[in-house]
Coordinates of C-alpha atoms in Angstrom, one line a residue:
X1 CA -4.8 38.5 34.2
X2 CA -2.5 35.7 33.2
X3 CA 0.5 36.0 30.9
X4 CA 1.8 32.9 29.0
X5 CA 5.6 33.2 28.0
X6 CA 7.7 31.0 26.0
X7 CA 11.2 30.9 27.0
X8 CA 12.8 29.5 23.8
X9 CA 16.6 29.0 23.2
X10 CA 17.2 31.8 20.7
X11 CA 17.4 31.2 17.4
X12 CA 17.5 32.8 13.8
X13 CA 14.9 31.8 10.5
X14 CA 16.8 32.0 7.8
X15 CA 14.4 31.9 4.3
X16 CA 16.7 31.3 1.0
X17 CA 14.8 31.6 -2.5
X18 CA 16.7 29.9 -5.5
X19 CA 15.2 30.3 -8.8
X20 CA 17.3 28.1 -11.6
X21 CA 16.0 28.5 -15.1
X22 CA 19.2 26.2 -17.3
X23 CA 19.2 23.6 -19.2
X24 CA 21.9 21.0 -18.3
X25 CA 23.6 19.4 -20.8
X26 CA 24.7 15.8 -20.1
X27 CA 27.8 13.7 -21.2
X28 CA 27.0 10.4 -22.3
X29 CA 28.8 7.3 -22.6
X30 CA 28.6 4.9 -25.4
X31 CA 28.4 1.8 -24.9
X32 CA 28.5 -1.4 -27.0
X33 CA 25.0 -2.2 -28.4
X34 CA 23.3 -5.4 -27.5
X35 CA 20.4 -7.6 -28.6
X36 CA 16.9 -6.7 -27.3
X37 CA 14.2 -7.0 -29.6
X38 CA 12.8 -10.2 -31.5
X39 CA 14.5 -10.1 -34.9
X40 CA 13.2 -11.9 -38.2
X41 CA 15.9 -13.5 -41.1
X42 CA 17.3 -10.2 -42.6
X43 CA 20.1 -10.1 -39.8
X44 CA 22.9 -12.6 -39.3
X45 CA 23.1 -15.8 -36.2
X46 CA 25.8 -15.1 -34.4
X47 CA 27.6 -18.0 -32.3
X48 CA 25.3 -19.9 -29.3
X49 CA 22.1 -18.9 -31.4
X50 CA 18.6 -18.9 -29.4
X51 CA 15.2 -20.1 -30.3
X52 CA 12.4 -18.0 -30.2
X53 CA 8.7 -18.0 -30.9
X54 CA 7.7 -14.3 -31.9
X55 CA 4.3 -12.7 -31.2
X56 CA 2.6 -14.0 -34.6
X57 CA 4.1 -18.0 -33.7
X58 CA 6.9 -18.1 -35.7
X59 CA 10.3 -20.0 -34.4
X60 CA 13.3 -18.2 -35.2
X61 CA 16.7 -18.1 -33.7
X62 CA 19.0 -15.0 -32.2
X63 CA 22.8 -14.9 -31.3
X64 CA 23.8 -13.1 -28.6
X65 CA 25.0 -10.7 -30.2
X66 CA 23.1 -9.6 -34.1
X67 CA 24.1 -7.6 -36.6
X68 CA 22.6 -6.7 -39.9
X69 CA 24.0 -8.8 -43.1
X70 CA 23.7 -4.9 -45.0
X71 CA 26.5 -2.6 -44.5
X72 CA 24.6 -0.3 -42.3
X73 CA 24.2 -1.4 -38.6
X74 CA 21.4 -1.0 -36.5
X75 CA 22.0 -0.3 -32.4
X76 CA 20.2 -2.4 -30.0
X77 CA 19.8 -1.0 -26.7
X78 CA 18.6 -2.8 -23.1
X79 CA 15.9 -1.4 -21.9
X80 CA 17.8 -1.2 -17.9
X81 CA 21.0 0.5 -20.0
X82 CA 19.6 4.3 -18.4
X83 CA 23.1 5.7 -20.1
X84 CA 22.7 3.7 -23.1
X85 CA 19.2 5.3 -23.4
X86 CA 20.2 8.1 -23.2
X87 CA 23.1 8.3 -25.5
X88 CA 20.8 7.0 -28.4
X89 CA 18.5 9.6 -27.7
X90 CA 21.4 12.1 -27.8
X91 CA 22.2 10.8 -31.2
X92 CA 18.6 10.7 -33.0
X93 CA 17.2 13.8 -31.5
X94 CA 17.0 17.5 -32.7
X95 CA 19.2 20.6 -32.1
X96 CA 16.6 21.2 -29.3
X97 CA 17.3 18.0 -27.6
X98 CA 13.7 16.8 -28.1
X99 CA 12.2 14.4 -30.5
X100 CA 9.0 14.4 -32.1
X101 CA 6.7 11.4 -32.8
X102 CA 8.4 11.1 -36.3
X103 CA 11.8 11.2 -35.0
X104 CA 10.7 8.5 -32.3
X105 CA 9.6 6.4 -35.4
X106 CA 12.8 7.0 -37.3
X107 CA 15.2 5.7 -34.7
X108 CA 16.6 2.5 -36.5
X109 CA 15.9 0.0 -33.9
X110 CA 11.8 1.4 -34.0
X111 CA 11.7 1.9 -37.4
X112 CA 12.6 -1.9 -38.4
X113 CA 10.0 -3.5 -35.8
X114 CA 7.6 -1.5 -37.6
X115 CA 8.5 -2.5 -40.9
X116 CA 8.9 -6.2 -39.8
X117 CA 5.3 -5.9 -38.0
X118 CA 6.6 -7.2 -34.7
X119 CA 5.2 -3.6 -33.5
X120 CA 2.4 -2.8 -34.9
X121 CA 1.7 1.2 -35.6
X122 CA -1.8 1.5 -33.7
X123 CA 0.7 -0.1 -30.3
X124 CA 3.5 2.5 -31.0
X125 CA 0.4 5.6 -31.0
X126 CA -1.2 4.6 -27.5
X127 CA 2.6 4.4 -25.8
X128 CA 3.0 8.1 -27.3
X129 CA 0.2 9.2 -26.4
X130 CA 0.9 7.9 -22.9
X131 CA 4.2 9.6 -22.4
X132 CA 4.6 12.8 -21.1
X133 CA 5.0 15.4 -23.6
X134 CA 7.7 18.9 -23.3
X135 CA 5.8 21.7 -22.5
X136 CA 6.3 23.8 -25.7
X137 CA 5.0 27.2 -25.5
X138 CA 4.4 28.3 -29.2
X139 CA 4.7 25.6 -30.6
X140 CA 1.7 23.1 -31.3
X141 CA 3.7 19.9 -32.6
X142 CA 4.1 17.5 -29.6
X143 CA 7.8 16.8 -28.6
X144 CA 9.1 14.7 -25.8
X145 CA 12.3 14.5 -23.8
X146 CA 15.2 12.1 -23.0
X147 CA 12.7 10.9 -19.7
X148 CA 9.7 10.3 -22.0
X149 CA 11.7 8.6 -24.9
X150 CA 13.0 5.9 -22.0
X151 CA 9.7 5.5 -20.9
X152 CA 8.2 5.3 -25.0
X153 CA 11.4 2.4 -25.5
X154 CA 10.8 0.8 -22.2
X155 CA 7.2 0.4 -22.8
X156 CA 8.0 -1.1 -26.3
X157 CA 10.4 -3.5 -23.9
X158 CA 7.4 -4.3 -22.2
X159 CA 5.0 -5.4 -25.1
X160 CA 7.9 -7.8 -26.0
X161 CA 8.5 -9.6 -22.7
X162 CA 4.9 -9.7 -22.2
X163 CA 4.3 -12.2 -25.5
X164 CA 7.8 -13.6 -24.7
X165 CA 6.3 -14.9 -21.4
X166 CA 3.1 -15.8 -23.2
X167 CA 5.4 -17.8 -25.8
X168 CA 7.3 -19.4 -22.6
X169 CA 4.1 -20.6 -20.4
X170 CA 2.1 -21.6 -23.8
X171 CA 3.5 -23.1 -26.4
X172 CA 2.1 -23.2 -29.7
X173 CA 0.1 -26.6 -29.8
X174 CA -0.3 -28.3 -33.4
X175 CA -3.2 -29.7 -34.9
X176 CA -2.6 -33.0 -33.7
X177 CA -2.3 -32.1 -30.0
X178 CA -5.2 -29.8 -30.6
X179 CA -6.9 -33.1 -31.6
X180 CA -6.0 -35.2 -28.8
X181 CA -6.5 -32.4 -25.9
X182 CA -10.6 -33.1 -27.6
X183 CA -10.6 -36.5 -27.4
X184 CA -9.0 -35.9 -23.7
X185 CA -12.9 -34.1 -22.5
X186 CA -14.8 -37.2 -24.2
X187 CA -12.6 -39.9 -23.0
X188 CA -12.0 -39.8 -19.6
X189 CA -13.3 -43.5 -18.9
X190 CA -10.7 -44.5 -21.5
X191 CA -7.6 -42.8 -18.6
X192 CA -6.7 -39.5 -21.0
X193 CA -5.4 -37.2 -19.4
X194 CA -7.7 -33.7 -20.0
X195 CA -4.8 -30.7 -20.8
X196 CA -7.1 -28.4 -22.0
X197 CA -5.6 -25.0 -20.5
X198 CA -8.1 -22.9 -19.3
X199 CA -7.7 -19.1 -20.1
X200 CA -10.9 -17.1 -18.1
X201 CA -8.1 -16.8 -15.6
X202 CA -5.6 -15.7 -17.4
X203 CA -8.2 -13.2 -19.0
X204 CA -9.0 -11.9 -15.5
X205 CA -5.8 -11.8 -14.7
X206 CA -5.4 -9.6 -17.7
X207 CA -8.0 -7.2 -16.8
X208 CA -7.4 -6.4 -13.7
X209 CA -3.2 -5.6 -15.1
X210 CA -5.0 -3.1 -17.3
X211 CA -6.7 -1.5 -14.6
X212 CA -3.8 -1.0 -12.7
X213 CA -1.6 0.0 -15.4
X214 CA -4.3 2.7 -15.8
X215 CA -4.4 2.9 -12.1
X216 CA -0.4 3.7 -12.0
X217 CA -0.9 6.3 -15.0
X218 CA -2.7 8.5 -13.1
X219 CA -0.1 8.9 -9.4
X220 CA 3.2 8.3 -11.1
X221 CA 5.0 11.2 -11.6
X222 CA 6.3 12.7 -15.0
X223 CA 9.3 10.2 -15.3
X224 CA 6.5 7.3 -15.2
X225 CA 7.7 6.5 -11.1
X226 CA 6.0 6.1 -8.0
X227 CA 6.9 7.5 -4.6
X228 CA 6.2 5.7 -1.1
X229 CA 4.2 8.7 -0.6
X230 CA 2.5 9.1 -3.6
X231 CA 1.5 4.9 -3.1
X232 CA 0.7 5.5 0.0
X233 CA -2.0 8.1 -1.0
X234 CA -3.3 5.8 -3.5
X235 CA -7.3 5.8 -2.5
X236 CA -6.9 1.7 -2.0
X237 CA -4.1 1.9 -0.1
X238 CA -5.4 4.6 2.6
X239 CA -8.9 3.4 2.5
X240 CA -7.5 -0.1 3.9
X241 CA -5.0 1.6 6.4
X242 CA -8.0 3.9 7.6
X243 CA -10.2 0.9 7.9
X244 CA -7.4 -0.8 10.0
X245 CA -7.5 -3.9 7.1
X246 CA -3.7 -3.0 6.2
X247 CA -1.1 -2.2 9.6
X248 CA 1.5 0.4 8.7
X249 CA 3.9 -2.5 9.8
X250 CA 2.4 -4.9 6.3
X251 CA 2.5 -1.8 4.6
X252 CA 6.4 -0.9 5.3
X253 CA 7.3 -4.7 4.7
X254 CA 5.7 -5.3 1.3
X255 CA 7.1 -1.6 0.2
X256 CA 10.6 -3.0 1.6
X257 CA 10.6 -6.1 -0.7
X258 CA 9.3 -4.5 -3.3
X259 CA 11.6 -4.1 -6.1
X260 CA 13.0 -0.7 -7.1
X261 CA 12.7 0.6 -10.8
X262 CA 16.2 0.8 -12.4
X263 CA 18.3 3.8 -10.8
X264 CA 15.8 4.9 -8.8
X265 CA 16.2 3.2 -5.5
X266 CA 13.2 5.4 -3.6
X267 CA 10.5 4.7 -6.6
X268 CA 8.5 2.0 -8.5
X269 CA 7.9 1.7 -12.4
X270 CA 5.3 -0.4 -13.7
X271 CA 6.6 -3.4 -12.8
X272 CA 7.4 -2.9 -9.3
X273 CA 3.8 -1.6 -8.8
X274 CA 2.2 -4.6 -10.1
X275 CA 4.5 -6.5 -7.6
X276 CA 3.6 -4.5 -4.7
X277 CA -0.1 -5.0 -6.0
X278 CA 0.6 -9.1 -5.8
X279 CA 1.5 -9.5 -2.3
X280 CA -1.1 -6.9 -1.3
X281 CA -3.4 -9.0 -2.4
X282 CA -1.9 -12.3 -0.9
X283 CA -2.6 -10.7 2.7
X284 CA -6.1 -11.0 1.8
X285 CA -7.0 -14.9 1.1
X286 CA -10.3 -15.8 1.9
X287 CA -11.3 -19.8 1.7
X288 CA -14.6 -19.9 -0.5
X289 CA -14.6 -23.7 -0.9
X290 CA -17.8 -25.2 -0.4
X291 CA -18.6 -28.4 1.9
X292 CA -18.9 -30.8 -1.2
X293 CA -14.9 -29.9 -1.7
X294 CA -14.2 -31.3 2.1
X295 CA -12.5 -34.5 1.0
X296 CA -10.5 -33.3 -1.1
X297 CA -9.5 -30.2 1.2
X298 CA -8.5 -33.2 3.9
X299 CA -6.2 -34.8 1.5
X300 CA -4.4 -31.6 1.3
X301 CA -4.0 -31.0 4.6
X302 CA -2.6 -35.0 5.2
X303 CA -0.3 -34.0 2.4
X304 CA 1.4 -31.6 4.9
X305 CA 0.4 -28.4 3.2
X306 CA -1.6 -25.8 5.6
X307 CA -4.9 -24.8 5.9
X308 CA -5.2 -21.8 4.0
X309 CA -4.9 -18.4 5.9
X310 CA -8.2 -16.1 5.9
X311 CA -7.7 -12.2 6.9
X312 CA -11.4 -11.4 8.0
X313 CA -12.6 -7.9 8.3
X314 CA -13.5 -5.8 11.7
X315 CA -17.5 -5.9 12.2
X316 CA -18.2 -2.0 12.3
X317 CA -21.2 0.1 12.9
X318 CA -22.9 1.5 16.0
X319 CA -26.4 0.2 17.7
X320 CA -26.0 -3.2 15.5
X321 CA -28.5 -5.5 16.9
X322 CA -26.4 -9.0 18.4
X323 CA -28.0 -10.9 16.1
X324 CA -26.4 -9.3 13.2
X325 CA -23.2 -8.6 14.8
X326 CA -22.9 -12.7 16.1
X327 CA -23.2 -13.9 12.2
X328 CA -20.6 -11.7 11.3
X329 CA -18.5 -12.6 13.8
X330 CA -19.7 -16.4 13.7
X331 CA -17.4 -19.3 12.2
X332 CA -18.4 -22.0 9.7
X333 CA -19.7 -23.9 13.0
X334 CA -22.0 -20.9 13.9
X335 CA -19.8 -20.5 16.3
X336 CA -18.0 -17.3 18.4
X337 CA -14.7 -18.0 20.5
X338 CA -12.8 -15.6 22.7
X339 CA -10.6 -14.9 19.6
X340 CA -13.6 -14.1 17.4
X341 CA -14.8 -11.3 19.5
X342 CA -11.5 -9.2 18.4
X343 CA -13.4 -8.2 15.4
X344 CA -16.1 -6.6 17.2
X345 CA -15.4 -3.0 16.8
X346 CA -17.3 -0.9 19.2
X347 CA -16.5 -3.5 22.0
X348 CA -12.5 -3.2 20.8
X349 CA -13.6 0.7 21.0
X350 CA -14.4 0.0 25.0
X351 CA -11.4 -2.0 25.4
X352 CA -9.3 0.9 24.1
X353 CA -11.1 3.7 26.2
X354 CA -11.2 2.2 29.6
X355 CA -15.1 1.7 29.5
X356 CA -14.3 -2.3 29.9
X357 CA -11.7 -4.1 31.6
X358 CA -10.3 -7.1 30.0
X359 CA -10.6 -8.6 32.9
X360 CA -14.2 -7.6 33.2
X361 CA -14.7 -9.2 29.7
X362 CA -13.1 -12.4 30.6
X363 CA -15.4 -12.8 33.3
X364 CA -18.6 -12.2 31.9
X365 CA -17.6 -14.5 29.0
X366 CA -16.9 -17.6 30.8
X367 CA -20.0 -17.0 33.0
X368 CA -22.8 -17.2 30.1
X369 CA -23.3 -20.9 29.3
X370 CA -21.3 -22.3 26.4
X371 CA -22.4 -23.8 23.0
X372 CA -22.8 -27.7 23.7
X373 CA -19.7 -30.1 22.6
X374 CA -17.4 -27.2 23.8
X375 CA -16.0 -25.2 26.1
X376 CA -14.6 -21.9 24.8
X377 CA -17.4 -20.8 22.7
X378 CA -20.6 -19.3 22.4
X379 CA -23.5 -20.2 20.0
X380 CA -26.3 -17.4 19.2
X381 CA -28.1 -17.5 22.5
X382 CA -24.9 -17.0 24.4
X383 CA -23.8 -14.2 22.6
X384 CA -26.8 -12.2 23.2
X385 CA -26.6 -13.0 27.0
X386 CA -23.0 -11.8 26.6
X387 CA -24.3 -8.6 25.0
X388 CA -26.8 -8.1 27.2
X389 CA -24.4 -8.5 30.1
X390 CA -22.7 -5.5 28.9
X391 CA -24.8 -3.5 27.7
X392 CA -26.6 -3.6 31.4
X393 CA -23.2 -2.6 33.3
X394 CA -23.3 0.9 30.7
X395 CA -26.7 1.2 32.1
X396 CA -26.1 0.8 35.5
X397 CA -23.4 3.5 35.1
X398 CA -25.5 6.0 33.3
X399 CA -28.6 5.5 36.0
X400 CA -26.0 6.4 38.5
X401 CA -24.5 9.5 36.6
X402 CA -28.6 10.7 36.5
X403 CA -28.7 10.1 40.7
X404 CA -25.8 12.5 41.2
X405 CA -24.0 9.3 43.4
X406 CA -20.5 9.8 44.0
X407 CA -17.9 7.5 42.2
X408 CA -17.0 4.9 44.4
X409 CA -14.1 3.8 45.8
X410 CA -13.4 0.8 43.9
X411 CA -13.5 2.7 40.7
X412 CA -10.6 4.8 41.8
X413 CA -7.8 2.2 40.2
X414 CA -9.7 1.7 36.9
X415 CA -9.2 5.8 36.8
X416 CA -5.6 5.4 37.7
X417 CA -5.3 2.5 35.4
X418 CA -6.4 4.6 32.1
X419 CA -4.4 7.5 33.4
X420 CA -1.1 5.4 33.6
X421 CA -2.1 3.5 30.4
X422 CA -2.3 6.8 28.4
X423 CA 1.1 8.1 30.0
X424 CA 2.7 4.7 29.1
X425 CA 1.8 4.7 25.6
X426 CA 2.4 8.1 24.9
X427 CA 5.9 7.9 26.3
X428 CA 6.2 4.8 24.5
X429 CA 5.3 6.7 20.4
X430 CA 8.3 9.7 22.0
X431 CA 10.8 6.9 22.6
X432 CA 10.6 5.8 18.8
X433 CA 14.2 8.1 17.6
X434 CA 12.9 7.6 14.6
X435 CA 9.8 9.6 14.6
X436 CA 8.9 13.0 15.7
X437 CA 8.0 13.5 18.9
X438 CA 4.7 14.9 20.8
X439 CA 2.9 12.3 18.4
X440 CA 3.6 14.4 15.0
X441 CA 4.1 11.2 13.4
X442 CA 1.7 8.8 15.4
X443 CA -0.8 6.5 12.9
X444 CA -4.6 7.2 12.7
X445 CA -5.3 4.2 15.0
X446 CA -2.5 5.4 17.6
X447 CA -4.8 8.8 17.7
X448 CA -7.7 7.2 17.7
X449 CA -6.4 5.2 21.1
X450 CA -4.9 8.6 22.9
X451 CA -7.9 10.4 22.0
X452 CA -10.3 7.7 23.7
X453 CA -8.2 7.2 27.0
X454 CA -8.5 11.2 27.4
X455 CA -12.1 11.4 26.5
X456 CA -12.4 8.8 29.8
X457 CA -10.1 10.6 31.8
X458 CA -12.4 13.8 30.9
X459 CA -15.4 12.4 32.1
X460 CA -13.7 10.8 35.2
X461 CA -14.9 12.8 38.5
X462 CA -11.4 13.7 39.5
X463 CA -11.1 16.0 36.3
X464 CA -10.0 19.4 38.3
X465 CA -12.3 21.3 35.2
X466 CA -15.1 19.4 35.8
X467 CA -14.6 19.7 39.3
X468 CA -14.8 23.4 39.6
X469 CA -17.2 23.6 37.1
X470 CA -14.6 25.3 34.8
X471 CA -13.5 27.8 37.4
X472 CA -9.7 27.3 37.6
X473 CA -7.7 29.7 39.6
X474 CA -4.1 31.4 38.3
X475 CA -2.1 28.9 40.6
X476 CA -3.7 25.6 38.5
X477 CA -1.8 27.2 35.2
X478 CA 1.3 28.6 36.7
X479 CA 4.2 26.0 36.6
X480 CA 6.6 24.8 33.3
X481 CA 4.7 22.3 31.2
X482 CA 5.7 20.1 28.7
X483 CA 4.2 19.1 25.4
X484 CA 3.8 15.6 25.2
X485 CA 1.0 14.6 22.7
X486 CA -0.8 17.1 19.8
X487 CA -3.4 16.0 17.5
X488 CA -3.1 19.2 15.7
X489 CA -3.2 18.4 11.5
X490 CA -1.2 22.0 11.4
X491 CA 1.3 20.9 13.5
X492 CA 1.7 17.3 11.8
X493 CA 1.7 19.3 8.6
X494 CA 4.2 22.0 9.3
X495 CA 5.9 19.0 11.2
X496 CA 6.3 21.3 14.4
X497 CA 5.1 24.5 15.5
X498 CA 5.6 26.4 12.0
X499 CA 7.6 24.2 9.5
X500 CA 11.1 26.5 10.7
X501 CA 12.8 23.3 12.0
X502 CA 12.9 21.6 8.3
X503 CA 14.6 25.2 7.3
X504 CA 17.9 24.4 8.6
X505 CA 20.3 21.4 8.0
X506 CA 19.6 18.4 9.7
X507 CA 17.0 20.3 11.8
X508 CA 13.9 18.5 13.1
X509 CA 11.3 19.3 15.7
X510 CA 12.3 18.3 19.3
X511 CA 9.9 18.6 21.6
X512 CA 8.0 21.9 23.2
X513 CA 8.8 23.1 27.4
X514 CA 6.2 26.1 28.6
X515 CA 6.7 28.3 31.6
X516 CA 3.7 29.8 33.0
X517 CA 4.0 32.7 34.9
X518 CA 1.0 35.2 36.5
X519 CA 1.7 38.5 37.0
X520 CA -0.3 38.9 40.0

């Protein structure tokens, strides 16, 4: 019989349950109004007046500062003014602090882009309908709150800077440069210059911003944000971390230069999605330019500008015959260098588990003939030499496992190798302060490494369990041990043993120490 004790430093749980059911009221400031929206004639030019191109291609001018020529004024609020927000919500909405859709139309500044046209009704609907509505109990009339009213006037913000931006990058062209920009395709003997602008782009571009704006509906939270963890969880986002195409490290620098939304230094709005979305994408640049555009790719380079960076993706799948996995691993010369074979993944998978050397790899690469004209790599018929080449060594290892041979000497320092190499990185994750310890915090790949070192080290010969064909006596056990890696999803969850650390302040998980005693 064998009794496992704990001796932990004692210690009390301490479980506090706070219910709050208040409203809180908030004290706004007022502040001094200032221009936002497009206006038309009806108000007055103040000094240093602007000119602007509305959505429908009218020029007209603004002030920085516009009031009406009636007597009654109407407030103008920035959409980035959070108090200002919320102080004309305070004044426009109802004895409940909410507003309904009507309400929302009433507010002066709505209700005259409305009845100027610069917002049309059927734009106004699809932002309510969008915003998060109060949870009313018996009543059936939809109301929203101070959050969803910023959101419903921010939104209206946006359809404004979009066609200001539109206005800014494309002028209105007249008939006569409409003419001339023809003549342009027809005459290109004559030396006109061809200014046609070409919009498939920009109607991609446009598409895929609606998807993601659709994309962003569905994880931000009720105040229209985004977390780092709810991005992070985003099915695009995990899918290319899981698939090792995005390192945590890209991941945590594109999140860091990512701008914040507007008083929320931890979360994202729209905009700060679609920015995160932009330089995602520009890790992933592939060159698609055909041979015929070589010249011309050339005189780029002699300009000084570089070659264009391409992220390619690992070659994954098990039993893929060479041939298939050499023209996926092949260059635009047909070609696989030492480089190149990074990408393989179950070879990587050896690499990581101990099953090949580097060392061993190097070797066998530079001893299959090379592709002619160089001297670092391999064309077709070398690759599948190099395969085979491996693939033989597993062989010879398994036909020896079958004769019951014993391990030879020489293998002893490879086992020593992987048994150092998995002590070194696991102390290695423990020395990062900044993470948990015992692995709690480790990334899939880091996992993925630990648990292929120990799968080698539990098929080496010297495993005592394997040994003793799982016969271990009381005096193997007995001793303190310390925890120092866990791949438990309950204990990454509860970020320790059962969560109780997080319960008090400052309080993290530490580490784990066993003593092992037998009572007999």
């Amino acid at each position: 019989m064998v009794t496992i004790t704990s001796k932990m430093a004692p210690g009390a749980a301490v479980f506090l349950l706070c219910c709050v059911a208040s409203r809180i009221g908030s004290v706004h400031s007022f502040v001094q109004p200032a221009s936002f929206f497009p206006l038309r004639s009806k108000y007055i030019d103040m000094p240093s007046p602007v000119e602007y191109v509305d959505r429908f291609g009218s020029s007209i001018h603004t002030g920085p500062l516009l009031a009406m020529a009636e007597d009654e004024e109407v407030e103008f609020v920035k959409s980035d003014d959070g108090d200002a927000l919320q102080a004309l919500f305070s004044k426009f909405c109802n004895e409940d602090g909410l507003m309904t859709k009507e309400e929302v139309r009433s507010v002066p500044v709505i209700a005259e882009l409305l009845t100027d046209g610069d917002l049309l009704p059927e734009e106004l609907e699809d932002i309510w309908r969008a915003a998060p509505k109060f949870p009313d109990v018996d009543d059936k009339m939809e109301r929203v709150d101070v959050d969803s009213f910023v959101q419903i006037y921010r939104d209206i913000d946006d359809i404004f800077e979009d066609d200001e931006k539109e206005a800014e990058s494309v002028p209105a062209k007249s008939d006569e440069e409409s003419a001339v920009e023809k003549l342009a395709v027809k005459d290109n003997d004559a030396g006109v210059t061809d200014d046609v602008v070409e919009t498939d782009e920009d109607e991609t571009t446009a598409g895929d911003e609606k998807e993601l704006e659709i994309v962003f509906q569905s994880i931000c939270d009720e105040a229209g944000l985004v977390s780092l963890d709810a991005l992070r969880k985003w099915d695009e986002v995990a899918d290319l971390i899981s698939e090792g195409m995005l390192g945590e490290d890209e991941f945590d620098r594109i999140w860091g230069q990512t701008p914040r939304s507007p008083g929320s230094p931890e979360e994202l709005d729209l905009d700060g999605f679609l920015s995160f979305n932009l330089d995602l994408d520009d890790l992933f640049v592939f060159d698609d330019q055909e041979e015929d555009d070589k010249d011309a790719s050339d005189d780029i380079e002699s300009s000084g500008d570089g070659p264009v960076l391409q992220k390619r993706s690992m070659v994954v799948g098990d039993d893929l015959p060479p041939g298939v996995i050499f023209a996926e691993l092949a260059d635009d010369d047909f070609l696989v260098g030492f480089d190149d074979l990074k990408r393989w993944g179950e070879l990587q998978e050896m690499l990581d588990g101990g099953d090949l050397l580097p060392l061993e790899l190097q070797n066998m690469f530079e001893q299959v003939k090379t592709a002619p004209g160089t001297s670092d790599k391999l064309n077709e018929d070398d690759f599948i030499a190099l395969y085979e080449n491996i693939d033989a060594m597993f062989e010879e290892d398994d036909d020896e496992d079958d004769a019951g041979s014993i391990e030879p000497a020489s293998s002893l320092p490879e086992q020593a190798s992987v048994k150092s190499d998995l002590l070194s990185f696991v102390a290695e994750m423990n020395s990062d302060e900044e993470r948990l310890p015992c692995g709690l915090e480790s990334t899939d790949r880091e996992q993925t490494l630990v648990l292929n070192m120990v799968s080698v080290l539990e098929s080496q010969p010297s495993n005592v369990v394997q040994q003793r064909g799982g016969k271990l006596e009381q005096a193997d056990l007995t001793g303190e041990w310390e925890l120092l890696y866990s791949s438990s999803s309950a204990m990454k969850f509860n970020k320790g043993l059962s969560g109780l650390g997080g319960s008090f302040p400052n309080g993290k998980f530490g580490g784990l120490k066993q003593k092992l005693e037998a009572s007999k």
